[in-house]
Structures are given as C-alpha cells and as structure tokens.
Amino acid sequence: MSVTQRGVGPPQASGPPGPAPPPSSDVSRSSASTRGAGTTAVRLDEVCKVYGKGRSSLLALDKVSMAVEPGEFVCLIGASGCGKSTMLSLVAGLDTATSGEVSTGGKRVTLMFQEPALFPWLTSSRNVELALRARGVPKQERRARATELLQTVHLGGFGSKRPHELSGGMRQRVALARALAQDADVLLMDEPFGALDAMTRDLLHEELERICAERELTVLFVTHNVREAARLGDRVIVLSSRPGRVIEEIPVDIERPRRMDSPEIAELGAHMTDRLRQEMASHGR
Amino acid sequence: MAAETSLDPLSGLDNLELAPQPGRDFLRRGVSSKTLGSIWPKLLAIVLALGVWELVYLSGFKSAIIFPGPATVLANLWGQMQHALLWQAIGTTLQRAVVGFGLALIIGSVVGALVSRIKPLRAAVGSLITGLQTMPSIAWFPFAIIFFGLNTSAILFVIVLGAAPSIANGLIAGVDYTPPLLLRAGKTMGLRGLPLYRHLILPASLPTFVAGLKQGWAFAWRSLMAGELLVIIAGTSSIGVLLSTDQQQADMPSAMAIMIVILVLGIAVDALFGTIDRNIRRRRGLEESAAGS
C-alpha cells in the first residue's frame, strides 16, 4: 500500500534534518476511524463561537465537532462565512470558544497565514531565529538551526535576504521554516498558498507533503480550493456557511503521489463543488 | 546531493523569479542619476527664490538699506563667515539644539512608551500630549523665564516642551499601527510581554517613530530660535543674539544673512532625518512607494 508513504521520493533521498517516517503499518492515515481514540491531536467538541452581543451578534460556529489524528492531514473546505479561520484561531489559542471544548492534548500548535507575515526588518534567517529564540533555544545554536530549517525548505542560500527581496513562494517557504522552528506537532494553515500562482503552488504542495511526512506533522489545512483539498488531504471536512457546521467528511483514498490535474482529484473536487453549491443555494434569496 | 535532482523545478523557479530583477536593477543603476534628478529641482527653486528677491529689490519699493538685494546679503554672509564670531554662535546654538533635542528624545520616548503600554494612563494623558503639541512654544517663555531665570535652562525647557510631545506621539502611533497580522504571527510564535515589544512592536513602529523625531526636530528648532531671541544671556554669542543685535542696529543685510544660516541649518538636520527614514524604508522594501514622489 502506498498510503503509508506520503513523500514524493523515497524518504532517505530527502534532506538531512528530520527522521524518516517509520515504515510500520500503524501510520496508515487514509481513514481516521482506523485509529483509537485518546491519541487525538486536535479535538473540537460541540464548539460554538458567537461574535458580538445581543441583536448584532453573529453565530460563526455552530456545534462543530471534529477530530484530527496525529500525523493526519485534514483539509477544511467551505464557502465564505463558514468560520474556517475562526476554527484555526480557536485551535491556535488566539481566541476562545463561546461554548464547547477545544483540545490539542498539550501538543504544540503553530499557525501559518495566507500572507507570509514575516518581519520585514529581519533577514529570512533572523526571522527563523526569532522563532527559535521565542521558545528558548540557546543563542549559539540558533544560527545553525535556522540554516538547517531554511535548507529543509530549499532556501539554504537565502538566509541573508530580507523578505522583500524574495518571491511570494519563497517568502511562504520562509514562513514554513519559521513555523517548523516552533517545533510544533500540529501545523494549522490558513489558505497558505491562496495568493500564489498555480505553478508555485503545485511545487509547494510537494514540499509540504514531503516535510510533513518527514516530521510526522499533524496538519489542519484551510482552503477554498476543492482540488487543493483533494490533492493534499487524507480527509476533507466540508463546512456549511453562517453558521459553520460540519456537513460532510470525505476520506480521500487516492494513492500518493497525487497530481492536481489527475482525473480522480478532479472527480472528487467536482463532488465537493456540488456540495458547496447546494450549501450556497440554501442561502439564496 | 541526491536530493538535488528531484528539487530541480523548485530551485529553478526560484532562480527564474529572482534572476532578472528588472525593477531592482533599474533602481540601483538609477541611484546617481536619481540624486542628480532630485538636486536640480532644488537648485531651480533656489535660483527662482533669488530671482524673485532680486526683482522685488530692483522694483525699488523700499530703499536698499531696508530691503537689500541678494548680492549685498550674500556678500555680507561671506564676510561674516570669515570671522570666528559667527562660528562660535553656530556652535553655541547647535550645542543647545543637541542637548535640548536629546532631552526631548529621552523624555518623549519614556512618556510615549508608558502611555502606549498603560491603558488608564493613555486615557488620562493621551489627549494632553496632543494638546501640548498644538500649544505655540513661545507661549511657554514667560513661564520659563520666571521659573528658571534668563539662562540656558529656560531655553532647553521650552525646546523639550516643543519636541517631546511629537516624539511621544510618534512612538504611540507606531505602536498602535503595528500590523495586526504580525502581532498574530508573534503571538503564535510565543512572543509575550517584554520580548513582544522588543522584537516586534518597537521595530515595527520605527518608521513612525522616525517621522515623529523629524517633526519633533522642527518644533525644537523653532523653539530654540524663539528662545534665543527672548532669552539673551550676557557674554554669550548665539545665532539668536546675533540676530537680535542686528535688529537693534537696524543692520538688515546682516540680519538676512543670519536668517539664511538658520534656514540652511534647519534644512541640513531635516535632511539627516530624511536619510535615516529612507534607509529604514529601503531595508524593509518600502522604497517603491517613496520613488513615486
């Protein structure tokens, strides 16, 4: 079964940092139901989020329950106003739920945005070093670790460049290196490739897939692109809009490596598009 | 490296995206012509001003003693530049400017930092700072002269009151306008409390802070000139003293020569802040917006 191996190439051929994914069969991630409960990386239980008070209040999330298993790559998809970003903020601890429970089981969580959100006054290496510093990595180790992380995203030679000297895709990879520097177990991504052209995005999908496999990261990936969700996810969760609710969970049983333009991905994407159109139609008139 | 071959498309794309750099090359090559380009309008402006001045002088609506032409004034300035008195005066005045502005910098930064960090303090003092900024600094002189006497302290006091509010406001505005996305990124990284200020909020507010310094300098320089005209200290020469002496002796060419000195000094320091500002912008890749001007 090729489901166990998510990298594009054989694991030993990839960069030096990070352990190779264990070959044992228990890393099969094609379906969440194959794993036991209790080891969940991210769990939302009947989570509601209300913004504002009284008449002008807005119900953003309505009793959302979901779970992401360790090492699983879950894509969240939905139309505008489905509360995707709200969900990530709750999981990242930047916001608190109005009711219900959000748990990450003490795992370290980090968040990546659509914009790279790099600090423009620091070089890319310093940007990564700052994340290392924030979690208490000793000074003498930081530079070497940052270089290593930039090599992981294939930007080894660009440590001294400032963000504005890099292309959009390269900036987003520095942001990924910075996220990896936080040594999180769970990577939350809020449409990270939404602003990139299709070519760059395709290549970054491969990169992300490789890095997540190497580091056994759990990923919760928000996107509005159905094919991107089918391309990347072990599972896709479809959300309704205003308020956000889970309306469908789709396990993606397509063998990796996958291609955005393959017929299987297109078919699955079309299914999601139909589902989302129904949802949007229910908000018409 | 074995990995190299499988990554070809990505690094190839990087090279494609970075290699030509048409915009950047153009900017870099254009630096010398750009400085030239920014100098000639200034020269033209000076020539125009001198021309208008000369025309008014030639029209003869005032006598040459009351309103001398550029030639007389520039010759007078050249003459004064041969004497140590002018340079001593400039030295005294610039020393006061540096000390006064330095004090304003320290006080303004401390007040700005406290006000931006402590909410009740902002409610109490925030609008007061803006109020102080709008108050003409010359209105402080009677108070300062009675309080400190006719000495340098009175002048420095008014410089600080003139410049510190702008500096404080610059810092406060900078802190307020730290991009929310960067704040979220910083918090995700685990930056909290003092490190959050040190590594994120302060560097993010630097451009606005420098703009505040620039404005603070303009206020400081005005306050200093007003102070030197009002607070004449016996036995010291300063630019203000020279100007005031010229007025008493109805020596218009000398007075106008000193005014040119004041103008040039003010512009020179302003240009210094401008350079700092441009450097910060260039380092952050914000230069394009500046090039539009």
JSON list of N, CA, C and O in Angstrom, two decimals, chain A residues 219-269:
[
{"chain": "A", "resi": 219, "resn": "VAL", "atom": "N", "xyz": [-1.60, 18.09, 10.35]},
{"chain": "A", "resi": 219, "resn": "VAL", "atom": "CA", "xyz": [-1.90, 19.34, 9.66]},
{"chain": "A", "resi": 219, "resn": "VAL", "atom": "C", "xyz": [-3.40, 19.55, 9.56]},
{"chain": "A", "resi": 219, "resn": "VAL", "atom": "O", "xyz": [-4.15, 18.63, 9.23]},
{"chain": "A", "resi": 220, "resn": "LEU", "atom": "N", "xyz": [-3.82, 20.77, 9.87]},
{"chain": "A", "resi": 220, "resn": "LEU", "atom": "CA", "xyz": [-5.19, 21.19, 9.63]},
{"chain": "A", "resi": 220, "resn": "LEU", "atom": "C", "xyz": [-5.09, 22.34, 8.64]},
{"chain": "A", "resi": 220, "resn": "LEU", "atom": "O", "xyz": [-4.52, 23.38, 8.95]},
{"chain": "A", "resi": 221, "resn": "PHE", "atom": "N", "xyz": [-5.59, 22.09, 7.43]},
{"chain": "A", "resi": 221, "resn": "PHE", "atom": "CA", "xyz": [-5.29, 22.97, 6.30]},
{"chain": "A", "resi": 221, "resn": "PHE", "atom": "C", "xyz": [-6.59, 23.55, 5.76]},
{"chain": "A", "resi": 221, "resn": "PHE", "atom": "O", "xyz": [-7.46, 22.82, 5.28]},
{"chain": "A", "resi": 222, "resn": "VAL", "atom": "N", "xyz": [-6.74, 24.87, 5.88]},
{"chain": "A", "resi": 222, "resn": "VAL", "atom": "CA", "xyz": [-7.95, 25.53, 5.39]},
{"chain": "A", "resi": 222, "resn": "VAL", "atom": "C", "xyz": [-7.73, 25.99, 3.96]},
{"chain": "A", "resi": 222, "resn": "VAL", "atom": "O", "xyz": [-6.68, 26.55, 3.64]},
{"chain": "A", "resi": 223, "resn": "THR", "atom": "N", "xyz": [-8.70, 25.73, 3.11]},
{"chain": "A", "resi": 223, "resn": "THR", "atom": "CA", "xyz": [-8.58, 26.20, 1.72]},
{"chain": "A", "resi": 223, "resn": "THR", "atom": "C", "xyz": [-9.97, 26.43, 1.15]},
{"chain": "A", "resi": 223, "resn": "THR", "atom": "O", "xyz": [-10.97, 25.94, 1.68]},
{"chain": "A", "resi": 224, "resn": "HIS", "atom": "N", "xyz": [-10.06, 27.21, 0.10]},
{"chain": "A", "resi": 224, "resn": "HIS", "atom": "CA", "xyz": [-11.34, 27.34, -0.60]},
{"chain": "A", "resi": 224, "resn": "HIS", "atom": "C", "xyz": [-11.24, 26.66, -1.97]},
{"chain": "A", "resi": 224, "resn": "HIS", "atom": "O", "xyz": [-12.11, 26.76, -2.80]},
{"chain": "A", "resi": 225, "resn": "ASN", "atom": "N", "xyz": [-10.08, 26.00, -2.20]},
{"chain": "A", "resi": 225, "resn": "ASN", "atom": "CA", "xyz": [-9.83, 25.36, -3.48]},
{"chain": "A", "resi": 225, "resn": "ASN", "atom": "C", "xyz": [-10.08, 23.86, -3.33]},
{"chain": "A", "resi": 225, "resn": "ASN", "atom": "O", "xyz": [-9.33, 23.15, -2.65]},
{"chain": "A", "resi": 226, "resn": "VAL", "atom": "N", "xyz": [-11.16, 23.36, -3.96]},
{"chain": "A", "resi": 226, "resn": "VAL", "atom": "CA", "xyz": [-11.56, 21.97, -3.75]},
{"chain": "A", "resi": 226, "resn": "VAL", "atom": "C", "xyz": [-10.48, 20.99, -4.22]},
{"chain": "A", "resi": 226, "resn": "VAL", "atom": "O", "xyz": [-10.24, 19.97, -3.58]},
{"chain": "A", "resi": 227, "resn": "ARG", "atom": "N", "xyz": [-9.84, 21.30, -5.34]},
{"chain": "A", "resi": 227, "resn": "ARG", "atom": "CA", "xyz": [-8.82, 20.37, -5.84]},
{"chain": "A", "resi": 227, "resn": "ARG", "atom": "C", "xyz": [-7.59, 20.36, -4.94]},
{"chain": "A", "resi": 227, "resn": "ARG", "atom": "O", "xyz": [-6.94, 19.33, -4.77]},
{"chain": "A", "resi": 228, "resn": "GLU", "atom": "N", "xyz": [-7.27, 21.52, -4.37]},
{"chain": "A", "resi": 228, "resn": "GLU", "atom": "CA", "xyz": [-6.15, 21.56, -3.43]},
{"chain": "A", "resi": 228, "resn": "GLU", "atom": "C", "xyz": [-6.46, 20.66, -2.24]},
{"chain": "A", "resi": 228, "resn": "GLU", "atom": "O", "xyz": [-5.59, 19.91, -1.76]},
{"chain": "A", "resi": 229, "resn": "ALA", "atom": "N", "xyz": [-7.70, 20.73, -1.76]},
{"chain": "A", "resi": 229, "resn": "ALA", "atom": "CA", "xyz": [-8.11, 19.90, -0.61]},
{"chain": "A", "resi": 229, "resn": "ALA", "atom": "C", "xyz": [-7.98, 18.42, -0.96]},
{"chain": "A", "resi": 229, "resn": "ALA", "atom": "O", "xyz": [-7.45, 17.64, -0.18]},
{"chain": "A", "resi": 230, "resn": "ALA", "atom": "N", "xyz": [-8.44, 18.05, -2.18]},
{"chain": "A", "resi": 230, "resn": "ALA", "atom": "CA", "xyz": [-8.38, 16.65, -2.59]},
{"chain": "A", "resi": 230, "resn": "ALA", "atom": "C", "xyz": [-6.93, 16.22, -2.82]},
{"chain": "A", "resi": 230, "resn": "ALA", "atom": "O", "xyz": [-6.56, 15.07, -2.56]},
{"chain": "A", "resi": 231, "resn": "ARG", "atom": "N", "xyz": [-6.12, 17.17, -3.30]},
{"chain": "A", "resi": 231, "resn": "ARG", "atom": "CA", "xyz": [-4.72, 16.88, -3.59]},
{"chain": "A", "resi": 231, "resn": "ARG", "atom": "C", "xyz": [-3.93, 16.57, -2.32]},
{"chain": "A", "resi": 231, "resn": "ARG", "atom": "O", "xyz": [-3.08, 15.69, -2.29]},
{"chain": "A", "resi": 232, "resn": "LEU", "atom": "N", "xyz": [-4.22, 17.32, -1.26]},
{"chain": "A", "resi": 232, "resn": "LEU", "atom": "CA", "xyz": [-3.38, 17.24, -0.06]},
{"chain": "A", "resi": 232, "resn": "LEU", "atom": "C", "xyz": [-3.93, 16.35, 1.05]},
{"chain": "A", "resi": 232, "resn": "LEU", "atom": "O", "xyz": [-3.18, 15.71, 1.77]},
{"chain": "A", "resi": 233, "resn": "GLY", "atom": "N", "xyz": [-5.26, 16.35, 1.21]},
{"chain": "A", "resi": 233, "resn": "GLY", "atom": "CA", "xyz": [-5.83, 15.81, 2.44]},
{"chain": "A", "resi": 233, "resn": "GLY", "atom": "C", "xyz": [-5.88, 14.30, 2.51]},
{"chain": "A", "resi": 233, "resn": "GLY", "atom": "O", "xyz": [-6.06, 13.61, 1.51]},
{"chain": "A", "resi": 234, "resn": "ASP", "atom": "N", "xyz": [-5.68, 13.77, 3.73]},
{"chain": "A", "resi": 234, "resn": "ASP", "atom": "CA", "xyz": [-6.04, 12.39, 3.99]},
{"chain": "A", "resi": 234, "resn": "ASP", "atom": "C", "xyz": [-7.55, 12.34, 4.14]},
{"chain": "A", "resi": 234, "resn": "ASP", "atom": "O", "xyz": [-8.18, 11.30, 3.94]},
{"chain": "A", "resi": 235, "resn": "ARG", "atom": "N", "xyz": [-8.09, 13.49, 4.55]},
{"chain": "A", "resi": 235, "resn": "ARG", "atom": "CA", "xyz": [-9.52, 13.58, 4.81]},
{"chain": "A", "resi": 235, "resn": "ARG", "atom": "C", "xyz": [-9.91, 15.02, 4.54]},
{"chain": "A", "resi": 235, "resn": "ARG", "atom": "O", "xyz": [-9.12, 15.94, 4.81]},
{"chain": "A", "resi": 236, "resn": "VAL", "atom": "N", "xyz": [-11.10, 15.23, 4.01]},
{"chain": "A", "resi": 236, "resn": "VAL", "atom": "CA", "xyz": [-11.59, 16.59, 3.77]},
{"chain": "A", "resi": 236, "resn": "VAL", "atom": "C", "xyz": [-12.86, 16.79, 4.56]},
{"chain": "A", "resi": 236, "resn": "VAL", "atom": "O", "xyz": [-13.75, 15.94, 4.55]},
{"chain": "A", "resi": 237, "resn": "ILE", "atom": "N", "xyz": [-12.93, 17.91, 5.30]},
{"chain": "A", "resi": 237, "resn": "ILE", "atom": "CA", "xyz": [-14.14, 18.22, 6.05]},
{"chain": "A", "resi": 237, "resn": "ILE", "atom": "C", "xyz": [-14.82, 19.39, 5.37]},
{"chain": "A", "resi": 237, "resn": "ILE", "atom": "O", "xyz": [-14.20, 20.44, 5.17]},
{"chain": "A", "resi": 238, "resn": "VAL", "atom": "N", "xyz": [-16.08, 19.19, 4.97]},
{"chain": "A", "resi": 238, "resn": "VAL", "atom": "CA", "xyz": [-16.81, 20.25, 4.29]},
{"chain": "A", "resi": 238, "resn": "VAL", "atom": "C", "xyz": [-17.68, 20.97, 5.31]},
{"chain": "A", "resi": 238, "resn": "VAL", "atom": "O", "xyz": [-18.39, 20.33, 6.10]},
{"chain": "A", "resi": 239, "resn": "LEU", "atom": "N", "xyz": [-17.59, 22.31, 5.31]},
{"chain": "A", "resi": 239, "resn": "LEU", "atom": "CA", "xyz": [-18.33, 23.10, 6.29]},
{"chain": "A", "resi": 239, "resn": "LEU", "atom": "C", "xyz": [-19.45, 23.88, 5.61]},
{"chain": "A", "resi": 239, "resn": "LEU", "atom": "O", "xyz": [-19.33, 24.30, 4.46]},
{"chain": "A", "resi": 240, "resn": "SER", "atom": "N", "xyz": [-20.53, 24.06, 6.35]},
{"chain": "A", "resi": 240, "resn": "SER", "atom": "CA", "xyz": [-21.61, 24.92, 5.87]},
{"chain": "A", "resi": 240, "resn": "SER", "atom": "C", "xyz": [-21.26, 26.37, 6.20]},
{"chain": "A", "resi": 240, "resn": "SER", "atom": "O", "xyz": [-20.33, 26.64, 6.94]},
{"chain": "A", "resi": 241, "resn": "SER", "atom": "N", "xyz": [-22.05, 27.30, 5.66]},
{"chain": "A", "resi": 241, "resn": "SER", "atom": "CA", "xyz": [-21.76, 28.70, 5.90]},
{"chain": "A", "resi": 241, "resn": "SER", "atom": "C", "xyz": [-22.78, 29.35, 6.82]},
{"chain": "A", "resi": 241, "resn": "SER", "atom": "O", "xyz": [-23.97, 29.06, 6.74]},
{"chain": "A", "resi": 242, "resn": "ARG", "atom": "N", "xyz": [-22.31, 30.21, 7.68]},
{"chain": "A", "resi": 242, "resn": "ARG", "atom": "CA", "xyz": [-23.11, 31.10, 8.51]},
{"chain": "A", "resi": 242, "resn": "ARG", "atom": "C", "xyz": [-24.34, 30.44, 9.07]},
{"chain": "A", "resi": 242, "resn": "ARG", "atom": "O", "xyz": [-25.41, 30.68, 8.59]},
{"chain": "A", "resi": 243, "resn": "PRO", "atom": "N", "xyz": [-24.31, 29.69, 10.09]},
{"chain": "A", "resi": 243, "resn": "PRO", "atom": "CA", "xyz": [-23.11, 29.38, 10.87]},
{"chain": "A", "resi": 243, "resn": "PRO", "atom": "C", "xyz": [-22.35, 28.19, 10.28]},
{"chain": "A", "resi": 243, "resn": "PRO", "atom": "O", "xyz": [-22.92, 27.42, 9.52]},
{"chain": "A", "resi": 244, "resn": "GLY", "atom": "N", "xyz": [-21.08, 28.09, 10.68]},
{"chain": "A", "resi": 244, "resn": "GLY", "atom": "CA", "xyz": [-20.27, 26.98, 10.23]},
{"chain": "A", "resi": 244, "resn": "GLY", "atom": "C", "xyz": [-20.65, 25.69, 10.95]},
{"chain": "A", "resi": 244, "resn": "GLY", "atom": "O", "xyz": [-20.77, 25.65, 12.18]},
{"chain": "A", "resi": 245, "resn": "ARG", "atom": "N", "xyz": [-20.92, 24.65, 10.17]},
{"chain": "A", "resi": 245, "resn": "ARG", "atom": "CA", "xyz": [-21.24, 23.32, 10.72]},
{"chain": "A", "resi": 245, "resn": "ARG", "atom": "C", "xyz": [-20.53, 22.31, 9.85]},
{"chain": "A", "resi": 245, "resn": "ARG", "atom": "O", "xyz": [-20.30, 22.56, 8.67]},
{"chain": "A", "resi": 246, "resn": "VAL", "atom": "N", "xyz": [-20.22, 21.16, 10.42]},
{"chain": "A", "resi": 246, "resn": "VAL", "atom": "CA", "xyz": [-19.63, 20.10, 9.59]},
{"chain": "A", "resi": 246, "resn": "VAL", "atom": "C", "xyz": [-20.76, 19.45, 8.81]},
{"chain": "A", "resi": 246, "resn": "VAL", "atom": "O", "xyz": [-21.71, 18.95, 9.41]},
{"chain": "A", "resi": 247, "resn": "ILE", "atom": "N", "xyz": [-20.74, 19.50, 7.47]},
{"chain": "A", "resi": 247, "resn": "ILE", "atom": "CA", "xyz": [-21.81, 18.86, 6.72]},
{"chain": "A", "resi": 247, "resn": "ILE", "atom": "C", "xyz": [-21.36, 17.57, 6.05]},
{"chain": "A", "resi": 247, "resn": "ILE", "atom": "O", "xyz": [-22.18, 16.75, 5.70]},
{"chain": "A", "resi": 248, "resn": "GLU", "atom": "N", "xyz": [-20.08, 17.40, 5.85]},
{"chain": "A", "resi": 248, "resn": "GLU", "atom": "CA", "xyz": [-19.64, 16.13, 5.26]},
{"chain": "A", "resi": 248, "resn": "GLU", "atom": "C", "xyz": [-18.17, 15.89, 5.57]},
{"chain": "A", "resi": 248, "resn": "GLU", "atom": "O", "xyz": [-17.38, 16.82, 5.63]},
{"chain": "A", "resi": 249, "resn": "GLU", "atom": "N", "xyz": [-17.83, 14.65, 5.80]},
{"chain": "A", "resi": 249, "resn": "GLU", "atom": "CA", "xyz": [-16.43, 14.28, 5.96]},
{"chain": "A", "resi": 249, "resn": "GLU", "atom": "C", "xyz": [-16.10, 13.29, 4.86]},
{"chain": "A", "resi": 249, "resn": "GLU", "atom": "O", "xyz": [-16.78, 12.28, 4.70]},
{"chain": "A", "resi": 250, "resn": "ILE", "atom": "N", "xyz": [-15.06, 13.61, 4.09]},
{"chain": "A", "resi": 250, "resn": "ILE", "atom": "CA", "xyz": [-14.73, 12.75, 2.95]},
{"chain": "A", "resi": 250, "resn": "ILE", "atom": "C", "xyz": [-13.32, 12.19, 3.12]},
{"chain": "A", "resi": 250, "resn": "ILE", "atom": "O", "xyz": [-12.35, 12.94, 3.09]},
{"chain": "A", "resi": 251, "resn": "PRO", "atom": "N", "xyz": [-13.18, 10.88, 3.35]},
{"chain": "A", "resi": 251, "resn": "PRO", "atom": "CA", "xyz": [-11.83, 10.30, 3.35]},
{"chain": "A", "resi": 251, "resn": "PRO", "atom": "C", "xyz": [-11.31, 10.28, 1.91]},
{"chain": "A", "resi": 251, "resn": "PRO", "atom": "O", "xyz": [-12.07, 9.95, 1.00]},
{"chain": "A", "resi": 252, "resn": "VAL", "atom": "N", "xyz": [-10.06, 10.66, 1.73]},
{"chain": "A", "resi": 252, "resn": "VAL", "atom": "CA", "xyz": [-9.51, 10.69, 0.38]},
{"chain": "A", "resi": 252, "resn": "VAL", "atom": "C", "xyz": [-8.64, 9.45, 0.19]},
{"chain": "A", "resi": 252, "resn": "VAL", "atom": "O", "xyz": [-7.53, 9.38, 0.73]},
{"chain": "A", "resi": 253, "resn": "ASP", "atom": "N", "xyz": [-9.15, 8.47, -0.54]},
{"chain": "A", "resi": 253, "resn": "ASP", "atom": "CA", "xyz": [-8.41, 7.22, -0.72]},
{"chain": "A", "resi": 253, "resn": "ASP", "atom": "C", "xyz": [-7.69, 7.19, -2.05]},
{"chain": "A", "resi": 253, "resn": "ASP", "atom": "O", "xyz": [-7.71, 6.19, -2.75]},
{"chain": "A", "resi": 254, "resn": "ILE", "atom": "N", "xyz": [-7.09, 8.30, -2.41]},
{"chain": "A", "resi": 254, "resn": "ILE", "atom": "CA", "xyz": [-6.35, 8.34, -3.67]},
{"chain": "A", "resi": 254, "resn": "ILE", "atom": "C", "xyz": [-4.88, 8.16, -3.36]},
{"chain": "A", "resi": 254, "resn": "ILE", "atom": "O", "xyz": [-4.36, 8.80, -2.43]},
{"chain": "A", "resi": 255, "resn": "GLU", "atom": "N", "xyz": [-4.23, 7.30, -4.12]},
{"chain": "A", "resi": 255, "resn": "GLU", "atom": "CA", "xyz": [-2.82, 6.99, -3.84]},
{"chain": "A", "resi": 255, "resn": "GLU", "atom": "C", "xyz": [-1.94, 8.21, -4.02]},
{"chain": "A", "resi": 255, "resn": "GLU", "atom": "O", "xyz": [-2.17, 9.04, -4.89]},
{"chain": "A", "resi": 256, "resn": "ARG", "atom": "N", "xyz": [-0.91, 8.29, -3.16]},
{"chain": "A", "resi": 256, "resn": "ARG", "atom": "CA", "xyz": [0.09, 9.34, -3.35]},
{"chain": "A", "resi": 256, "resn": "ARG", "atom": "C", "xyz": [1.26, 8.73, -4.09]},
{"chain": "A", "resi": 256, "resn": "ARG", "atom": "O", "xyz": [1.52, 7.54, -3.93]},
{"chain": "A", "resi": 257, "resn": "PRO", "atom": "N", "xyz": [2.04, 9.46, -4.85]},
{"chain": "A", "resi": 257, "resn": "PRO", "atom": "CA", "xyz": [1.90, 10.91, -5.10]},
{"chain": "A", "resi": 257, "resn": "PRO", "atom": "C", "xyz": [0.68, 11.23, -5.95]},
{"chain": "A", "resi": 257, "resn": "PRO", "atom": "O", "xyz": [0.34, 10.48, -6.86]},
{"chain": "A", "resi": 258, "resn": "ARG", "atom": "N", "xyz": [0.05, 12.35, -5.62]},
{"chain": "A", "resi": 258, "resn": "ARG", "atom": "CA", "xyz": [-1.13, 12.78, -6.36]},
{"chain": "A", "resi": 258, "resn": "ARG", "atom": "C", "xyz": [-0.79, 13.99, -7.23]},
{"chain": "A", "resi": 258, "resn": "ARG", "atom": "O", "xyz": [0.18, 14.68, -6.98]},
{"chain": "A", "resi": 259, "resn": "ARG", "atom": "N", "xyz": [-1.64, 14.19, -8.22]},
{"chain": "A", "resi": 259, "resn": "ARG", "atom": "CA", "xyz": [-1.47, 15.37, -9.06]},
{"chain": "A", "resi": 259, "resn": "ARG", "atom": "C", "xyz": [-2.77, 16.15, -9.08]},
{"chain": "A", "resi": 259, "resn": "ARG", "atom": "O", "xyz": [-3.84, 15.58, -9.17]},
{"chain": "A", "resi": 260, "resn": "MET", "atom": "N", "xyz": [-2.67, 17.46, -9.01]},
{"chain": "A", "resi": 260, "resn": "MET", "atom": "CA", "xyz": [-3.84, 18.32, -9.03]},
{"chain": "A", "resi": 260, "resn": "MET", "atom": "C", "xyz": [-4.71, 18.04, -10.25]},
{"chain": "A", "resi": 260, "resn": "MET", "atom": "O", "xyz": [-5.92, 18.15, -10.20]},
{"chain": "A", "resi": 261, "resn": "ASP", "atom": "N", "xyz": [-4.07, 17.73, -11.40]},
{"chain": "A", "resi": 261, "resn": "ASP", "atom": "CA", "xyz": [-4.84, 17.61, -12.64]},
{"chain": "A", "resi": 261, "resn": "ASP", "atom": "C", "xyz": [-5.22, 16.17, -12.99]},
{"chain": "A", "resi": 261, "resn": "ASP", "atom": "O", "xyz": [-5.62, 15.89, -14.11]},
{"chain": "A", "resi": 262, "resn": "SER", "atom": "N", "xyz": [-5.07, 15.25, -12.01]},
{"chain": "A", "resi": 262, "resn": "SER", "atom": "CA", "xyz": [-5.44, 13.86, -12.30]},
{"chain": "A", "resi": 262, "resn": "SER", "atom": "C", "xyz": [-6.96, 13.73, -12.28]},
{"chain": "A", "resi": 262, "resn": "SER", "atom": "O", "xyz": [-7.65, 14.48, -11.58]},
{"chain": "A", "resi": 263, "resn": "PRO", "atom": "N", "xyz": [-7.52, 12.75, -13.03]},
{"chain": "A", "resi": 263, "resn": "PRO", "atom": "CA", "xyz": [-8.97, 12.62, -13.09]},
{"chain": "A", "resi": 263, "resn": "PRO", "atom": "C", "xyz": [-9.62, 12.32, -11.74]},
{"chain": "A", "resi": 263, "resn": "PRO", "atom": "O", "xyz": [-10.70, 12.82, -11.45]},
{"chain": "A", "resi": 264, "resn": "GLU", "atom": "N", "xyz": [-8.92, 11.51, -10.89]},
{"chain": "A", "resi": 264, "resn": "GLU", "atom": "CA", "xyz": [-9.50, 11.19, -9.58]},
{"chain": "A", "resi": 264, "resn": "GLU", "atom": "C", "xyz": [-9.70, 12.45, -8.74]},
{"chain": "A", "resi": 264, "resn": "GLU", "atom": "O", "xyz": [-10.71, 12.62, -8.08]},
{"chain": "A", "resi": 265, "resn": "ILE", "atom": "N", "xyz": [-8.66, 13.30, -8.75]},
{"chain": "A", "resi": 265, "resn": "ILE", "atom": "CA", "xyz": [-8.73, 14.54, -7.95]},
{"chain": "A", "resi": 265, "resn": "ILE", "atom": "C", "xyz": [-9.85, 15.42, -8.51]},
{"chain": "A", "resi": 265, "resn": "ILE", "atom": "O", "xyz": [-10.64, 15.99, -7.75]},
{"chain": "A", "resi": 266, "resn": "ALA", "atom": "N", "xyz": [-9.90, 15.49, -9.85]},
{"chain": "A", "resi": 266, "resn": "ALA", "atom": "CA", "xyz": [-10.92, 16.32, -10.48]},
{"chain": "A", "resi": 266, "resn": "ALA", "atom": "C", "xyz": [-12.32, 15.85, -10.09]},
{"chain": "A", "resi": 266, "resn": "ALA", "atom": "O", "xyz": [-13.20, 16.65, -9.78]},
{"chain": "A", "resi": 267, "resn": "GLU", "atom": "N", "xyz": [-12.49, 14.51, -10.08]},
{"chain": "A", "resi": 267, "resn": "GLU", "atom": "CA", "xyz": [-13.80, 13.94, -9.76]},
{"chain": "A", "resi": 267, "resn": "GLU", "atom": "C", "xyz": [-14.21, 14.27, -8.33]},
{"chain": "A", "resi": 267, "resn": "GLU", "atom": "O", "xyz": [-15.33, 14.73, -8.07]},
{"chain": "A", "resi": 268, "resn": "LEU", "atom": "N", "xyz": [-13.25, 14.07, -7.42]},
{"chain": "A", "resi": 268, "resn": "LEU", "atom": "CA", "xyz": [-13.54, 14.36, -6.02]},
{"chain": "A", "resi": 268, "resn": "LEU", "atom": "C", "xyz": [-13.81, 15.85, -5.83]},
{"chain": "A", "resi": 268, "resn": "LEU", "atom": "O", "xyz": [-14.72, 16.25, -5.09]},
{"chain": "A", "resi": 269, "resn": "GLY", "atom": "N", "xyz": [-13.01, 16.66, -6.54]},
{"chain": "A", "resi": 269, "resn": "GLY", "atom": "CA", "xyz": [-13.20, 18.11, -6.46]},
{"chain": "A", "resi": 269, "resn": "GLY", "atom": "C", "xyz": [-14.58, 18.50, -6.93]},
{"chain": "A", "resi": 269, "resn": "GLY", "atom": "O", "xyz": [-15.25, 19.33, -6.31]}
]
